[in-house]
Amino acid sequence: MTTYLLLAATCTYAINTDTIPINGNGEGRVFEGIGAVSAGASSRMLIDYPASYRSDILDYLFKPNFGAGFIYLKTEIGGDGNTTCGAEPSFARTRAEMAAPNYNRGYEYWLMREAANRNPHIELDALEWSMPGWFNGTWSADNAAYLVKFIEGAQHWGLRMKYIGGCWNERAYNRNWIVDTLRPLLNKSGFSHIGINAPEGSGPAWAICDELIRDTAFRNAVAAVSYHYPDSYMWREGTSLAGKNAFECGVPLWSGEDFSLGGKSWKNTTYLALNILKCYLKQKIVKVNVWCPIASMPDNTCFSSVGMMKGVSPWSGYYEVWPTIWAVAHFNQFVQPGWQYLDNGCGWLPGNGAYCTYKRPGKQGDYSIVAVTGHLPKKMTFKTTGLSGGVIHVWKSDSSRQFVQLRDIKPVNGVFTIQLDAASIYSLTTTTGQHKGTHNIPAATGFPTTYADNFDGYTLNQAPMSPKYFYDNSGAFEIYQAPGESKCLRQMLNNDITHWIPDECAYTFVAQGTEWENGEVAADVLPEENAFNGTGYAGIIIRTSYDKSSQANIPWGYRLNIYKDNKWKLETKTQTLAEGRIDANTWHRLRLRCNADSIQAFIDDQAVAAIRDNTYLLGACGLTSGWNKAKFDNTAIHYVPINGHLLSDWKVATASVESPGLEAVNAFDGNSLSKWLASDATQPQWLTVDLGRSYNITRCETFIDLTDKPAHYKLEYSTDNVHWQLFADRGSNGDIPQPCFVDLHKATARWVRITVLPAAEKTATGIYALKVYGH
């Protein structure tokens, strides 16, 4: 390990002198750009936006010299299973469909098309997460043919792919399949220009480079070594650095997937920019691809609010442009693929900062320097030789303002000095044409409290072939029309798939933009057949949320299902609350109503169950089935919004204890899977949020990572962060509600504090979110 670090360090210039020489004739690898990864259903809601606002969002992502200007886009090749936040559909989910693939399913081709419309030179790539079940093995001719069909689908959309993933995302790769099956088939099919990337996070760290060093055929078949989160993952340090064989394996090194944080905070923004620099300084990685370009998955999905910007309100057109867009712009607007790193102009800054220098190819001598300062300011003097002596244009971003052009600097005999502020991002360049694009963003509005869809207004040959505002967690829900019938929504899977994570059922929910507790959902349902692995069913769900032990499990929530064995059941995740007999061979209208702990079920407008239960307190509503074909129609929802506005997201947070990746801010970052951890289970541990000013608070929701044990805590509030009063006391709590605890009170407060109390189980408690509501 020491040898590898020294090898990496020999290509950087450490700042310990007043003047930094940069020689334009120096050595360095070729920069390949900053790209984006659309996968895990992270982009699903973008296509539902009104066309004008959708176009504006796409400009921020892909239009050159406007926003982030991503120069590369990798998309998921859908396989109908949950692959992080939700499921993306397959274009050929049966062997028979390979003869006539449906390239209108989903939204990834559409997204690639829109990206290419803005940047015809964008590099397009694709990778498998889940896969259809008809393959004769993962490393088979079937899978290779499926990838070729995907590339042909890109051609159908007028696109030219540049790369394809020759592996199973973060699971496995197979040398013989790449060399003996995939590469020859690509060549035979007219795609010899398409490069194969591997291992995309699968296998032990950089071990593939050891194979490439000694295996010429393998090396000739691979265009890039693409590893995931090579430096760090969500603030946690990486486990293994690229070493000698990686540096000498003969192919470029990429960070194929990176970031996975919310881009709203400046802390995460500088983390991203610094990580891009560190990837080259430490490991000679020349391309960094961020997941995800836009958080366009509902707020109650796994990894919600992760990305460069946010768009989860297509009904209103509202979206958010986060500072991370401008962090990427500091690279992509100043450096293009094909430019050369100048290793003698790359190095570290005091206070955990870094900088890299890039030279345009050719004789112009143009260059750019990107610097990210740490917690210390720094005056830097550069002396350049063999580079342009023209004016230096300076752009800066900090926590208050992003992508601002400052006063130019005129070098004298190649020498110039600049004072860099702490916690900032700078781009210094001899080029011009950079621009901070802007569009008008409409006001945010809530999802309609009454909403219905009979699915008749959709075409059968237009992406995404799923209804507006529906979000598939698992399975494949598609607009469908049988001969002589009206259109409906149909769950299409009736066979197993190759799962990325184990999917236990198929379900889709209405992405209404908020979790609600009181209301109702109704739909006509018809289970068409038994599942391949048991009794088929179809139903509706209410107060549903994903199980954080695995997001593809049967969800939390109340489910009213009709089973193919002529039974109906009102169920929780683990229990049957009521049941009866029914004819499952005809359509039935199901309705579920929740009001506090009152749960009512109706079938064909007849009440069939009325119970008292508080297992599930809030969530979304939607449709569910087994792995069987099932039809749904005339969906309708009505809900009563939660009283008050969410006040606590992205507010300043402190805690009695923090550890890397488990900081206090995680409870307020909008990401439903990140958390703060009270690491000591034997002592009280506290977490405090500062709302910024005093509000009339009415409600706290506490999302805790104990799913099978009661949590013990107390909530307090304060106007001065010194004197505290009790908001709620659950010190003797015995309840285990899902997905959260709800505490109601009326108080005036600026600070809210939760203290996690020791429990008999001696289990450390983590808090995914503490949501404070008020006026």
Tab-separated table of C-alpha atoms in Angstrom, residues 353-569:
chain	number	residue	atom	x	y	z
A	353	GLY	CA	-8.008	21.407	-0.308
A	354	ALA	CA	-6.699	20.502	-3.749
A	355	TYR	CA	-6.228	21.793	-7.280
A	356	CYS	CA	-5.661	20.394	-10.763
A	357	THR	CA	-4.444	22.013	-13.985
A	358	TYR	CA	-5.687	21.004	-17.445
A	359	LYS	CA	-4.238	21.959	-20.849
A	360	ARG	CA	-6.157	22.195	-24.094
A	361	PRO	CA	-4.574	20.039	-26.842
A	362	GLY	CA	-2.965	21.921	-29.714
A	363	LYS	CA	-0.871	25.038	-29.935
A	364	GLN	CA	-3.135	27.638	-28.349
A	365	GLY	CA	-1.718	26.991	-24.900
A	366	ASP	CA	-5.086	27.490	-23.227
A	367	TYR	CA	-5.416	26.003	-19.778
A	368	SER	CA	-7.739	25.889	-16.768
A	369	ILE	CA	-7.099	25.365	-13.077
A	370	VAL	CA	-9.829	24.071	-10.771
A	371	ALA	CA	-9.204	24.522	-7.046
A	372	VAL	CA	-11.257	23.567	-4.004
A	373	THR	CA	-10.130	25.169	-0.770
A	374	GLY	CA	-10.495	23.510	2.593
A	375	HIS	CA	-11.114	25.263	5.876
A	376	LEU	CA	-8.134	27.604	5.371
A	377	PRO	CA	-7.731	30.502	2.913
A	378	LYS	CA	-4.685	30.391	0.659
A	379	LYS	CA	-2.742	32.883	-1.459
A	380	MET	CA	-1.426	31.079	-4.535
A	381	THR	CA	1.174	32.292	-7.012
A	382	PHE	CA	1.598	30.434	-10.291
A	383	LYS	CA	4.411	30.680	-12.816
A	384	THR	CA	3.506	29.142	-16.144
A	385	THR	CA	5.768	28.168	-19.031
A	386	GLY	CA	4.754	26.689	-22.359
A	387	LEU	CA	1.176	27.924	-21.843
A	388	SER	CA	-0.891	30.886	-22.921
A	389	GLY	CA	0.090	34.186	-21.321
A	390	GLY	CA	-3.400	35.577	-21.877
A	391	VAL	CA	-5.846	36.996	-19.366
A	392	ILE	CA	-6.991	34.652	-16.583
A	393	HIS	CA	-10.775	34.646	-16.118
A	394	VAL	CA	-11.807	33.757	-12.567
A	395	TRP	CA	-15.046	32.084	-11.492
A	396	LYS	CA	-15.957	31.329	-7.897
A	397	SER	CA	-18.603	29.502	-5.878
A	398	ASP	CA	-19.120	29.572	-2.132
A	399	SER	CA	-21.974	28.836	0.259
A	400	SER	CA	-23.717	32.137	-0.412
A	401	ARG	CA	-23.295	32.510	-4.183
A	402	GLN	CA	-22.398	30.037	-6.900
A	403	PHE	CA	-20.707	30.412	-10.268
A	404	VAL	CA	-19.867	34.113	-10.096
A	405	GLN	CA	-17.309	35.659	-12.434
A	406	LEU	CA	-14.721	37.759	-10.613
A	407	ARG	CA	-12.205	40.310	-11.873
A	408	ASP	CA	-9.766	39.057	-14.501
A	409	ILE	CA	-6.084	38.592	-13.738
A	410	LYS	CA	-3.360	39.607	-16.193
A	411	PRO	CA	-0.217	37.461	-15.787
A	412	VAL	CA	3.159	39.168	-16.057
A	413	ASN	CA	5.753	36.940	-17.749
A	414	GLY	CA	3.514	33.953	-16.953
A	415	VAL	CA	3.274	34.818	-13.239
A	416	PHE	CA	0.050	35.639	-11.414
A	417	THR	CA	-1.214	35.573	-7.826
A	418	ILE	CA	-4.683	34.975	-6.455
A	419	GLN	CA	-6.111	34.997	-2.923
A	420	LEU	CA	-8.434	32.029	-2.427
A	421	ASP	CA	-11.098	32.138	0.285
A	422	ALA	CA	-11.738	29.114	2.457
A	423	ALA	CA	-14.504	26.597	1.644
A	424	SER	CA	-14.791	27.742	-1.963
A	425	ILE	CA	-14.510	26.402	-5.498
A	426	TYR	CA	-12.532	28.302	-8.146
A	427	SER	CA	-12.006	27.905	-11.859
A	428	LEU	CA	-9.169	29.907	-13.439
A	429	THR	CA	-9.054	29.810	-17.227
A	430	THR	CA	-7.688	31.425	-20.361
A	431	THR	CA	-10.834	30.327	-22.238
A	432	THR	CA	-14.138	32.156	-22.638
A	433	GLY	CA	-17.765	31.205	-23.238
A	434	GLN	CA	-18.730	30.133	-19.726
A	435	HIS	CA	-22.191	31.146	-18.589
A	436	LYS	CA	-24.477	30.742	-15.588
A	437	GLY	CA	-27.760	29.780	-17.151
A	438	THR	CA	-31.058	30.599	-15.537
A	439	HIS	CA	-34.730	29.822	-16.054
A	440	ASN	CA	-37.789	31.009	-14.146
A	441	ILE	CA	-39.011	28.366	-11.699
A	442	PRO	CA	-42.737	28.218	-10.854
A	443	ALA	CA	-43.997	28.169	-7.290
A	444	ALA	CA	-44.404	24.849	-5.536
A	445	THR	CA	-47.924	23.591	-4.957
A	446	GLY	CA	-49.144	20.499	-3.181
A	447	PHE	CA	-50.475	17.438	-4.921
A	448	PRO	CA	-54.260	17.705	-5.486
A	449	THR	CA	-56.080	16.432	-2.426
A	450	THR	CA	-58.488	14.654	-4.780
A	451	TYR	CA	-57.030	12.878	-7.792
A	452	ALA	CA	-58.229	10.234	-10.244
A	453	ASP	CA	-56.932	8.473	-13.354
A	454	ASN	CA	-58.825	6.064	-15.614
A	455	PHE	CA	-55.761	5.614	-17.861
A	456	ASP	CA	-57.699	6.320	-21.074
A	457	GLY	CA	-55.706	9.455	-21.907
A	458	TYR	CA	-52.418	7.683	-22.663
A	459	THR	CA	-51.076	6.379	-25.946
A	460	LEU	CA	-49.677	2.887	-26.277
A	461	ASN	CA	-46.568	3.831	-28.247
A	462	GLN	CA	-45.051	6.722	-26.312
A	463	ALA	CA	-42.534	6.712	-23.459
A	464	PRO	CA	-42.773	6.001	-20.592
A	465	MET	CA	-45.917	3.832	-21.076
A	466	SER	CA	-46.789	4.290	-17.421
A	467	PRO	CA	-49.248	6.803	-15.947
A	468	LYS	CA	-48.313	10.207	-14.634
A	469	TYR	CA	-47.271	10.403	-11.000
A	470	PHE	CA	-47.139	6.602	-10.540
A	471	TYR	CA	-43.839	5.234	-9.314
A	472	ASP	CA	-43.019	1.523	-9.594
A	473	ASN	CA	-41.136	0.272	-6.564
A	474	SER	CA	-40.979	-3.292	-7.930
A	475	GLY	CA	-42.471	-4.993	-10.953
A	476	ALA	CA	-43.754	-3.546	-14.219
A	477	PHE	CA	-46.990	-1.550	-14.298
A	478	GLU	CA	-47.795	-0.540	-17.872
A	479	ILE	CA	-50.611	1.118	-19.809
A	480	TYR	CA	-52.450	-1.713	-21.572
A	481	GLN	CA	-55.459	-2.229	-23.820
A	482	ALA	CA	-56.989	-5.599	-24.613
A	483	PRO	CA	-59.014	-5.970	-27.831
A	484	GLY	CA	-62.481	-4.532	-27.349
A	485	GLU	CA	-61.689	-3.091	-23.932
A	486	SER	CA	-60.777	0.334	-22.619
A	487	LYS	CA	-57.258	1.093	-21.451
A	488	CYS	CA	-56.126	0.095	-17.986
A	489	LEU	CA	-52.948	-0.290	-15.961
A	490	ARG	CA	-51.530	-3.797	-16.000
A	491	GLN	CA	-48.792	-5.465	-13.984
A	492	MET	CA	-46.968	-7.348	-16.720
A	493	LEU	CA	-44.609	-9.765	-14.953
A	494	ASN	CA	-45.612	-13.392	-14.556
A	495	ASN	CA	-42.170	-14.959	-14.345
A	496	ASP	CA	-39.117	-14.549	-12.199
A	497	ILE	CA	-36.325	-12.142	-13.074
A	498	THR	CA	-32.664	-11.841	-12.206
A	499	HIS	CA	-33.016	-9.591	-9.180
A	500	TRP	CA	-30.513	-6.935	-8.181
A	501	ILE	CA	-32.043	-7.099	-4.711
A	502	PRO	CA	-34.770	-9.620	-3.780
A	503	ASP	CA	-38.200	-8.302	-4.877
A	504	GLU	CA	-40.996	-9.848	-2.788
A	505	CYS	CA	-43.962	-8.397	-4.642
A	506	ALA	CA	-44.874	-5.890	-7.319
A	507	TYR	CA	-46.200	-2.521	-6.257
A	508	THR	CA	-46.550	0.992	-7.563
A	509	PHE	CA	-47.639	4.084	-5.662
A	510	VAL	CA	-48.847	7.578	-6.390
A	511	ALA	CA	-45.949	9.959	-5.874
A	512	GLN	CA	-48.085	12.643	-4.305
A	513	GLY	CA	-45.157	14.563	-2.881
A	514	THR	CA	-45.900	14.070	0.786
A	515	GLU	CA	-46.634	11.322	3.251
A	516	TRP	CA	-50.218	11.489	4.452
A	517	GLU	CA	-52.090	9.755	7.202
A	518	ASN	CA	-55.834	10.292	6.698
A	519	GLY	CA	-57.663	9.650	3.450
A	520	GLU	CA	-58.659	6.884	1.085
A	521	VAL	CA	-57.646	5.086	-2.097
A	522	ALA	CA	-59.891	3.160	-4.488
A	523	ALA	CA	-59.379	1.177	-7.692
A	524	ASP	CA	-60.938	-1.527	-9.833
A	525	VAL	CA	-58.746	-4.631	-9.752
A	526	LEU	CA	-58.586	-8.012	-11.464
A	527	PRO	CA	-56.004	-10.707	-10.679
A	528	GLU	CA	-55.626	-12.487	-14.018
A	529	GLU	CA	-53.685	-15.583	-13.018
A	530	ASN	CA	-51.672	-17.304	-10.366
A	531	ALA	CA	-48.093	-16.228	-9.880
A	532	PHE	CA	-45.245	-18.502	-10.914
A	533	ASN	CA	-44.368	-18.854	-7.239
A	534	GLY	CA	-47.786	-18.984	-5.547
A	535	THR	CA	-51.326	-17.695	-5.469
A	536	GLY	CA	-51.793	-14.647	-7.640
A	537	TYR	CA	-53.398	-11.503	-6.274
A	538	ALA	CA	-54.119	-7.839	-6.961
A	539	GLY	CA	-55.023	-5.056	-4.586
A	540	ILE	CA	-54.611	-1.560	-3.230
A	541	ILE	CA	-52.359	-0.215	-0.505
A	542	ILE	CA	-52.554	2.763	1.835
A	543	ARG	CA	-50.125	4.342	4.318
A	544	THR	CA	-47.415	2.441	2.523
A	545	SER	CA	-43.667	2.993	2.817
A	546	TYR	CA	-40.654	0.910	1.994
A	547	ASP	CA	-39.087	-1.428	4.534
A	548	LYS	CA	-35.612	-0.018	5.189
A	549	SER	CA	-34.198	-3.487	5.814
A	550	SER	CA	-34.652	-3.938	2.042
A	551	GLN	CA	-36.575	-1.574	-0.156
A	552	ALA	CA	-37.876	-4.392	-2.384
A	553	ASN	CA	-39.543	-6.270	0.470
A	554	ILE	CA	-43.307	-6.322	0.902
A	555	PRO	CA	-43.884	-2.724	1.995
A	556	TRP	CA	-45.234	-1.452	5.251
A	557	GLY	CA	-48.861	-0.420	4.972
A	558	TYR	CA	-52.434	-1.672	4.859
A	559	ARG	CA	-53.261	-3.834	1.826
A	560	LEU	CA	-56.651	-4.950	0.553
A	561	ASN	CA	-56.000	-7.826	-1.848
A	562	ILE	CA	-58.096	-10.187	-3.939
A	563	TYR	CA	-56.427	-13.577	-4.314
A	564	LYS	CA	-56.862	-15.940	-7.215
A	565	ASP	CA	-58.102	-18.670	-4.841
A	566	ASN	CA	-61.264	-16.556	-4.340
A	567	LYS	CA	-60.330	-14.908	-1.063
A	568	TRP	CA	-60.017	-11.262	-0.117
A	569	LYS	CA	-57.747	-10.174	2.689
